mmCIF file of C-alpha atoms in Angstrom:
data_model
loop_
_atom_site.group_PDB
_atom_site.id
_atom_site.type_symbol
_atom_site.label_atom_id
_atom_site.label_comp_id
_atom_site.label_asym_id
_atom_site.label_seq_id
_atom_site.Cartn_x
_atom_site.Cartn_y
_atom_site.Cartn_z
ATOM 1 C CA MET A 471 18.293 152.836 71.204
ATOM 2 C CA GLU A 472 16.232 154.420 68.106
ATOM 3 C CA VAL A 473 16.123 152.503 65.156
ATOM 4 C CA ILE A 474 14.994 154.308 61.947
ATOM 5 C CA ASN A 475 13.612 152.105 59.133
ATOM 6 C CA PHE A 476 13.047 153.758 56.041
ATOM 7 C CA ALA A 477 10.858 151.230 54.862
ATOM 8 C CA ASP A 478 8.099 152.550 57.395
ATOM 9 C CA GLN A 479 7.463 155.698 55.415
ATOM 10 C CA PRO A 480 7.491 155.511 51.308
ATOM 11 C CA SER A 481 10.193 157.307 49.755
ATOM 12 C CA LEU A 482 12.683 157.310 47.173
ATOM 13 C CA VAL A 483 14.905 155.293 49.228
ATOM 14 C CA CYS A 484 12.079 152.345 48.542
ATOM 15 C CA GLN A 485 12.290 152.697 45.157
ATOM 16 C CA TYR A 486 16.098 152.423 45.103
ATOM 17 C CA MET A 487 15.743 149.225 47.540
ATOM 18 C CA GLY A 488 13.220 147.597 45.084
ATOM 19 C CA GLU A 489 15.957 147.959 42.297
ATOM 20 C CA LEU A 490 18.867 146.589 44.800
ATOM 21 C CA ARG A 491 16.642 143.706 45.334
ATOM 22 C CA ASP A 492 15.933 143.037 41.628
ATOM 23 C CA VAL A 493 17.540 140.054 40.374
ATOM 24 C CA ASN A 494 17.444 141.609 36.563
ATOM 25 C CA VAL A 495 18.332 145.134 37.857
ATOM 26 C CA GLN A 496 21.228 143.682 39.770
ATOM 27 C CA LYS A 497 22.824 142.715 36.267
ATOM 28 C CA ASP A 498 23.853 146.464 35.985
ATOM 29 C CA MET A 499 27.125 146.604 38.751
ATOM 30 C CA LEU A 500 27.215 150.412 37.901
ATOM 31 C CA ARG A 501 23.524 151.018 38.699
ATOM 32 C CA PHE A 502 23.929 148.670 41.558
ATOM 33 C CA ARG A 503 26.901 150.607 43.216
ATOM 34 C CA ARG A 504 25.065 154.172 42.337
ATOM 35 C CA ASN A 505 22.058 153.157 44.324
ATOM 36 C CA LEU A 506 23.782 151.833 47.211
ATOM 37 C CA GLU A 507 25.557 155.328 47.016
ATOM 38 C CA ARG A 508 22.273 157.201 46.725
ATOM 39 C CA ILE A 509 21.150 155.470 50.117
ATOM 40 C CA GLY A 510 24.033 156.837 51.550
ATOM 41 C CA GLU A 511 23.581 160.144 50.505
ATOM 42 C CA ILE A 512 19.920 160.336 51.761
ATOM 43 C CA MET A 513 20.728 158.629 55.174
ATOM 44 C CA ALA A 514 23.273 161.420 55.353
ATOM 45 C CA TYR A 515 21.078 164.016 55.156
ATOM 46 C CA GLU A 516 18.502 162.605 57.489
ATOM 47 C CA MET A 517 21.250 162.043 60.067
ATOM 48 C CA SER A 518 22.264 165.785 59.440
ATOM 49 C CA LYS A 519 19.032 167.070 60.941
ATOM 50 C CA ARG A 520 20.050 165.247 64.177
ATOM 51 C CA MET A 521 23.440 166.859 64.679
ATOM 52 C CA ARG A 522 24.518 170.236 66.300
ATOM 53 C CA TYR A 523 25.219 173.442 64.702
ATOM 54 C CA GLY A 524 26.527 176.850 65.623
ATOM 55 C CA ILE A 525 25.926 180.245 63.825
ATOM 56 C CA VAL A 526 29.044 181.336 61.914
ATOM 57 C CA ASP A 527 29.038 184.607 59.775
ATOM 58 C CA VAL A 528 29.795 184.097 56.239
ATOM 59 C CA SER A 529 31.201 186.838 54.372
ATOM 60 C CA THR A 530 29.023 187.418 50.941
ATOM 61 C CA PRO A 531 30.059 189.890 48.019
ATOM 62 C CA LEU A 532 27.585 192.302 49.497
ATOM 63 C CA GLY A 533 27.944 191.834 53.338
ATOM 64 C CA VAL A 534 27.463 189.117 55.770
ATOM 65 C CA ALA A 535 25.254 186.380 56.335
ATOM 66 C CA PRO A 536 24.742 184.500 59.587
ATOM 67 C CA SER A 537 24.923 180.546 58.803
ATOM 68 C CA GLU A 538 24.098 177.566 60.543
ATOM 69 C CA MET A 539 27.446 175.370 60.416
ATOM 70 C CA LEU A 540 27.985 171.853 61.676
ATOM 71 C CA ASP A 541 29.580 171.943 64.912
ATOM 72 C CA GLU A 542 30.414 168.023 65.425
ATOM 73 C CA GLU A 543 33.347 166.071 64.243
ATOM 74 C CA VAL A 544 32.140 163.524 62.097
ATOM 75 C CA VAL A 545 34.362 159.993 61.683
ATOM 76 C CA LEU A 546 32.841 158.070 58.476
ATOM 77 C CA ALA A 547 33.869 154.356 58.930
ATOM 78 C CA THR A 548 32.895 151.636 56.451
ATOM 79 C CA ILE A 549 33.400 147.898 56.173
ATOM 80 C CA PHE A 550 35.363 146.216 52.929
ATOM 81 C CA ARG A 551 34.420 145.495 50.653
ATOM 82 C CA ALA A 552 30.806 146.355 49.743
ATOM 83 C CA GLY A 553 30.711 149.405 52.205
ATOM 84 C CA ILE A 554 32.576 151.387 49.806
ATOM 85 C CA PRO A 555 29.949 152.718 47.560
ATOM 86 C CA PHE A 556 27.739 153.207 50.328
ATOM 87 C CA HIS A 557 30.530 155.066 52.431
ATOM 88 C CA LYS A 558 30.694 157.130 49.326
ATOM 89 C CA GLY A 559 27.300 158.339 49.684
ATOM 90 C CA PHE A 560 27.962 159.748 53.338
ATOM 91 C CA LEU A 561 31.487 161.114 51.973
ATOM 92 C CA ASP A 562 29.523 163.308 49.452
ATOM 93 C CA TYR A 563 27.580 165.160 52.275
ATOM 94 C CA PHE A 564 30.029 165.055 55.168
ATOM 95 C CA ASP A 565 32.657 166.284 52.920
ATOM 96 C CA HIS A 566 34.732 167.348 55.745
ATOM 97 C CA ALA A 567 34.426 164.157 57.729
ATOM 98 C CA GLN A 568 37.483 162.216 58.542
ATOM 99 C CA ASN A 569 37.200 158.541 57.483
ATOM 100 C CA ALA A 570 37.980 155.047 58.694
ATOM 101 C CA PHE A 571 38.294 151.656 57.228
ATOM 102 C CA VAL A 572 38.006 148.303 58.525
ATOM 103 C CA SER A 573 38.567 144.797 56.631
ATOM 104 C CA ALA A 574 36.188 142.500 58.292
ATOM 105 C CA TYR A 575 35.570 139.347 56.677
ATOM 106 C CA ARG A 576 33.965 135.607 57.088
ATOM 107 C CA LYS A 577 36.442 132.627 57.538
ATOM 108 C CA TYR A 578 34.544 129.410 57.011
ATOM 109 C CA ARG A 579 35.373 126.630 59.615
ATOM 110 C CA GLU A 580 32.682 124.485 57.463
ATOM 111 C CA LYS A 581 29.944 125.041 55.013
ATOM 112 C CA GLU A 582 27.497 126.611 57.686
ATOM 113 C CA ASN A 583 29.884 127.835 60.397
ATOM 114 C CA PHE A 584 32.475 130.800 60.380
ATOM 115 C CA ASP A 585 34.165 133.027 62.444
ATOM 116 C CA VAL A 586 34.593 137.109 61.739
ATOM 117 C CA PHE A 587 37.978 138.246 61.334
ATOM 118 C CA ILE A 588 39.444 141.784 61.450
ATOM 119 C CA GLU A 589 42.660 142.239 59.316
ATOM 120 C CA TYR A 590 43.051 145.913 58.726
ATOM 121 C CA ILE A 591 41.994 148.983 60.465
ATOM 122 C CA ALA A 592 42.896 152.591 59.532
ATOM 123 C CA SER A 593 41.100 155.453 61.680
ATOM 124 C CA PRO A 594 42.028 158.869 63.193
ATOM 125 C CA ARG A 595 41.164 159.542 66.779
ATOM 126 C CA ILE A 596 37.108 159.075 67.189
ATOM 127 C CA ASP A 597 37.477 160.348 70.908
ATOM 128 C CA GLY A 598 34.154 162.777 71.650
ATOM 129 C CA LYS A 599 33.268 162.775 67.870
ATOM 130 C CA THR A 600 30.216 161.178 65.995
ATOM 131 C CA LEU A 601 31.047 158.108 64.450
ATOM 132 C CA VAL A 602 29.009 156.744 61.742
ATOM 133 C CA ILE A 603 29.530 152.937 60.736
ATOM 134 C CA ALA A 604 28.341 152.157 57.096
ATOM 135 C CA ASP A 605 28.026 148.420 56.062
ATOM 136 C CA PRO A 606 24.980 147.700 53.828
ATOM 137 C CA MET A 607 24.393 144.271 55.223
ATOM 138 C CA LEU A 608 23.290 143.645 58.751
ATOM 139 C CA ALA A 609 23.033 139.859 59.014
ATOM 140 C CA THR A 610 24.132 138.731 62.304
ATOM 141 C CA GLY A 611 25.657 141.903 63.675
ATOM 142 C CA ALA A 612 29.180 140.167 64.562
ATOM 143 C CA SER A 613 30.848 141.882 61.895
ATOM 144 C CA MET A 614 29.350 145.520 63.138
ATOM 145 C CA GLU A 615 30.090 144.667 66.809
ATOM 146 C CA LEU A 616 33.848 143.512 65.809
ATOM 147 C CA SER A 617 34.582 146.590 63.859
ATOM 148 C CA TYR A 618 33.153 149.040 66.653
ATOM 149 C CA LYS A 619 35.568 147.315 69.122
ATOM 150 C CA ALA A 620 38.360 147.751 66.750
ATOM 151 C CA LEU A 621 37.488 151.331 66.011
ATOM 152 C CA LEU A 622 36.977 151.685 70.042
ATOM 153 C CA THR A 623 41.023 151.535 70.337
ATOM 154 C CA LYS A 624 41.023 154.918 68.647
ATOM 155 C CA GLY A 625 38.836 156.168 71.150
ATOM 156 C CA GLU A 626 35.215 156.650 72.639
ATOM 157 C CA PRO A 627 33.014 158.410 70.515
ATOM 158 C CA ALA A 628 30.293 160.886 71.913
ATOM 159 C CA HIS A 629 27.645 159.245 69.387
ATOM 160 C CA ILE A 630 27.352 156.107 67.044
ATOM 161 C CA HIS A 631 25.426 155.986 64.044
ATOM 162 C CA VAL A 632 25.264 152.322 62.595
ATOM 163 C CA ALA A 633 24.041 152.552 59.110
ATOM 164 C CA SER A 634 22.823 149.458 56.571
ATOM 165 C CA ILE A 635 20.738 149.197 53.502
ATOM 166 C CA ILE A 636 19.211 145.817 54.896
ATOM 167 C CA ALA A 637 19.236 144.460 58.429
ATOM 168 C CA SER A 638 17.867 141.252 59.814
ATOM 169 C CA LYS A 639 15.583 141.032 62.959
ATOM 170 C CA THR A 640 18.226 139.261 64.575
ATOM 171 C CA ALA A 641 20.915 141.820 63.993
ATOM 172 C CA ILE A 642 18.992 144.665 64.910
ATOM 173 C CA ASP A 643 18.388 142.627 68.575
ATOM 174 C CA TYR A 644 22.075 141.914 68.571
ATOM 175 C CA VAL A 645 22.942 145.811 67.907
ATOM 176 C CA ARG A 646 20.583 146.526 70.834
ATOM 177 C CA SER A 647 22.718 143.981 73.084
ATOM 178 C CA THR A 648 26.113 145.093 72.158
ATOM 179 C CA PHE A 649 26.011 148.962 71.261
ATOM 180 C CA PRO A 650 25.607 151.651 73.983
ATOM 181 C CA GLU A 651 22.006 151.880 74.282
ATOM 182 C CA ASP A 652 21.915 155.745 75.032
ATOM 183 C CA LYS A 653 24.186 156.691 72.570
ATOM 184 C CA THR A 654 23.518 154.607 69.630
ATOM 185 C CA THR A 655 20.896 155.178 66.295
ATOM 186 C CA VAL A 656 20.546 152.665 63.873
ATOM 187 C CA TRP A 657 19.700 153.588 60.274
ATOM 188 C CA VAL A 658 18.215 150.908 57.566
ATOM 189 C CA GLY A 659 16.470 151.005 54.369
ATOM 190 C CA ALA A 660 14.377 147.674 55.470
ATOM 191 C CA ILE A 661 14.450 145.228 57.944
ATOM 192 C CA ASP A 662 13.791 141.566 57.034
ATOM 193 C CA ASP A 663 12.566 138.520 58.754
ATOM 194 C CA SER A 664 15.082 136.075 58.961
ATOM 195 C CA ILE A 665 18.746 134.714 57.826
ATOM 196 C CA ASN A 666 19.185 131.476 56.498
ATOM 197 C CA GLU A 667 21.573 128.557 57.058
ATOM 198 C CA HIS A 668 24.589 130.293 55.694
ATOM 199 C CA SER A 669 23.538 133.646 57.751
ATOM 200 C CA TYR A 670 22.175 135.575 54.297
ATOM 201 C CA ILE A 671 19.223 137.886 55.170
ATOM 202 C CA VAL A 672 16.036 136.533 53.294
ATOM 203 C CA PRO A 673 14.587 137.930 51.346
ATOM 204 C CA GLY A 674 17.719 140.386 51.068
ATOM 205 C CA LEU A 675 19.190 140.657 47.822
ATOM 206 C CA GLY A 676 22.299 138.367 47.738
ATOM 207 C CA ASP A 677 26.109 139.436 48.260
ATOM 208 C CA ALA A 678 26.348 142.936 48.255
ATOM 209 C CA GLY A 679 30.212 142.919 47.597
ATOM 210 C CA ASP A 680 29.972 140.565 44.571
ATOM 211 C CA LEU A 681 27.056 142.528 42.994
ATOM 212 C CA ALA A 682 28.883 145.925 43.491
ATOM 213 C CA TYR A 683 32.376 144.433 42.063
ATOM 214 C CA GLY A 684 32.080 141.075 40.587
ATOM 215 C CA ILE A 685 32.112 137.766 41.792
ATOM 216 C CA LYS A 686 35.269 136.905 44.137
ATOM 217 C CA GLU A 687 37.141 133.678 43.646
#
């Protein structure tokens, strides 16, 4: 399983990551959402370099131009709610992709103990397709795993791309142990060292859903 960490090579992703983390910049929800979206766009472009293409003759006003066209069916899956602007970044680039949506949330039994529940899934068939699962925060990996298992009720993908803005080392190890080793690629903007007693990534950036859309009751 390959893990691609954008923090390993300085780029504009690092700048957007810094803005996402900055407590002062976070006050601008529009900018926060846009930075999630922009990182999704960059990841989509980098993913596209690893996909299969075929030659198609395209008619121009002056002749015919052989063109490399994507020859994979892509399904973009996102986990509500923080994943929505991140998802849009991928959709802006994979604009012919089919889309899937999963509602996964934490239900706390006690202050520091919770279970992850899946309440909703809407997805096309994914048999033999390239599945991209986007969730900005990969803290424990539990939501990602349950969402993936829910999507497997719609078929078996040919390849899985797990995409996150920030992941913990714990979550990376968990994904390695639960996703197919031979057909999974993990893409992250940064990998942080730890999670706290509430299973939030440290230093992380806080609650991405609240920062994107406002504090929930």
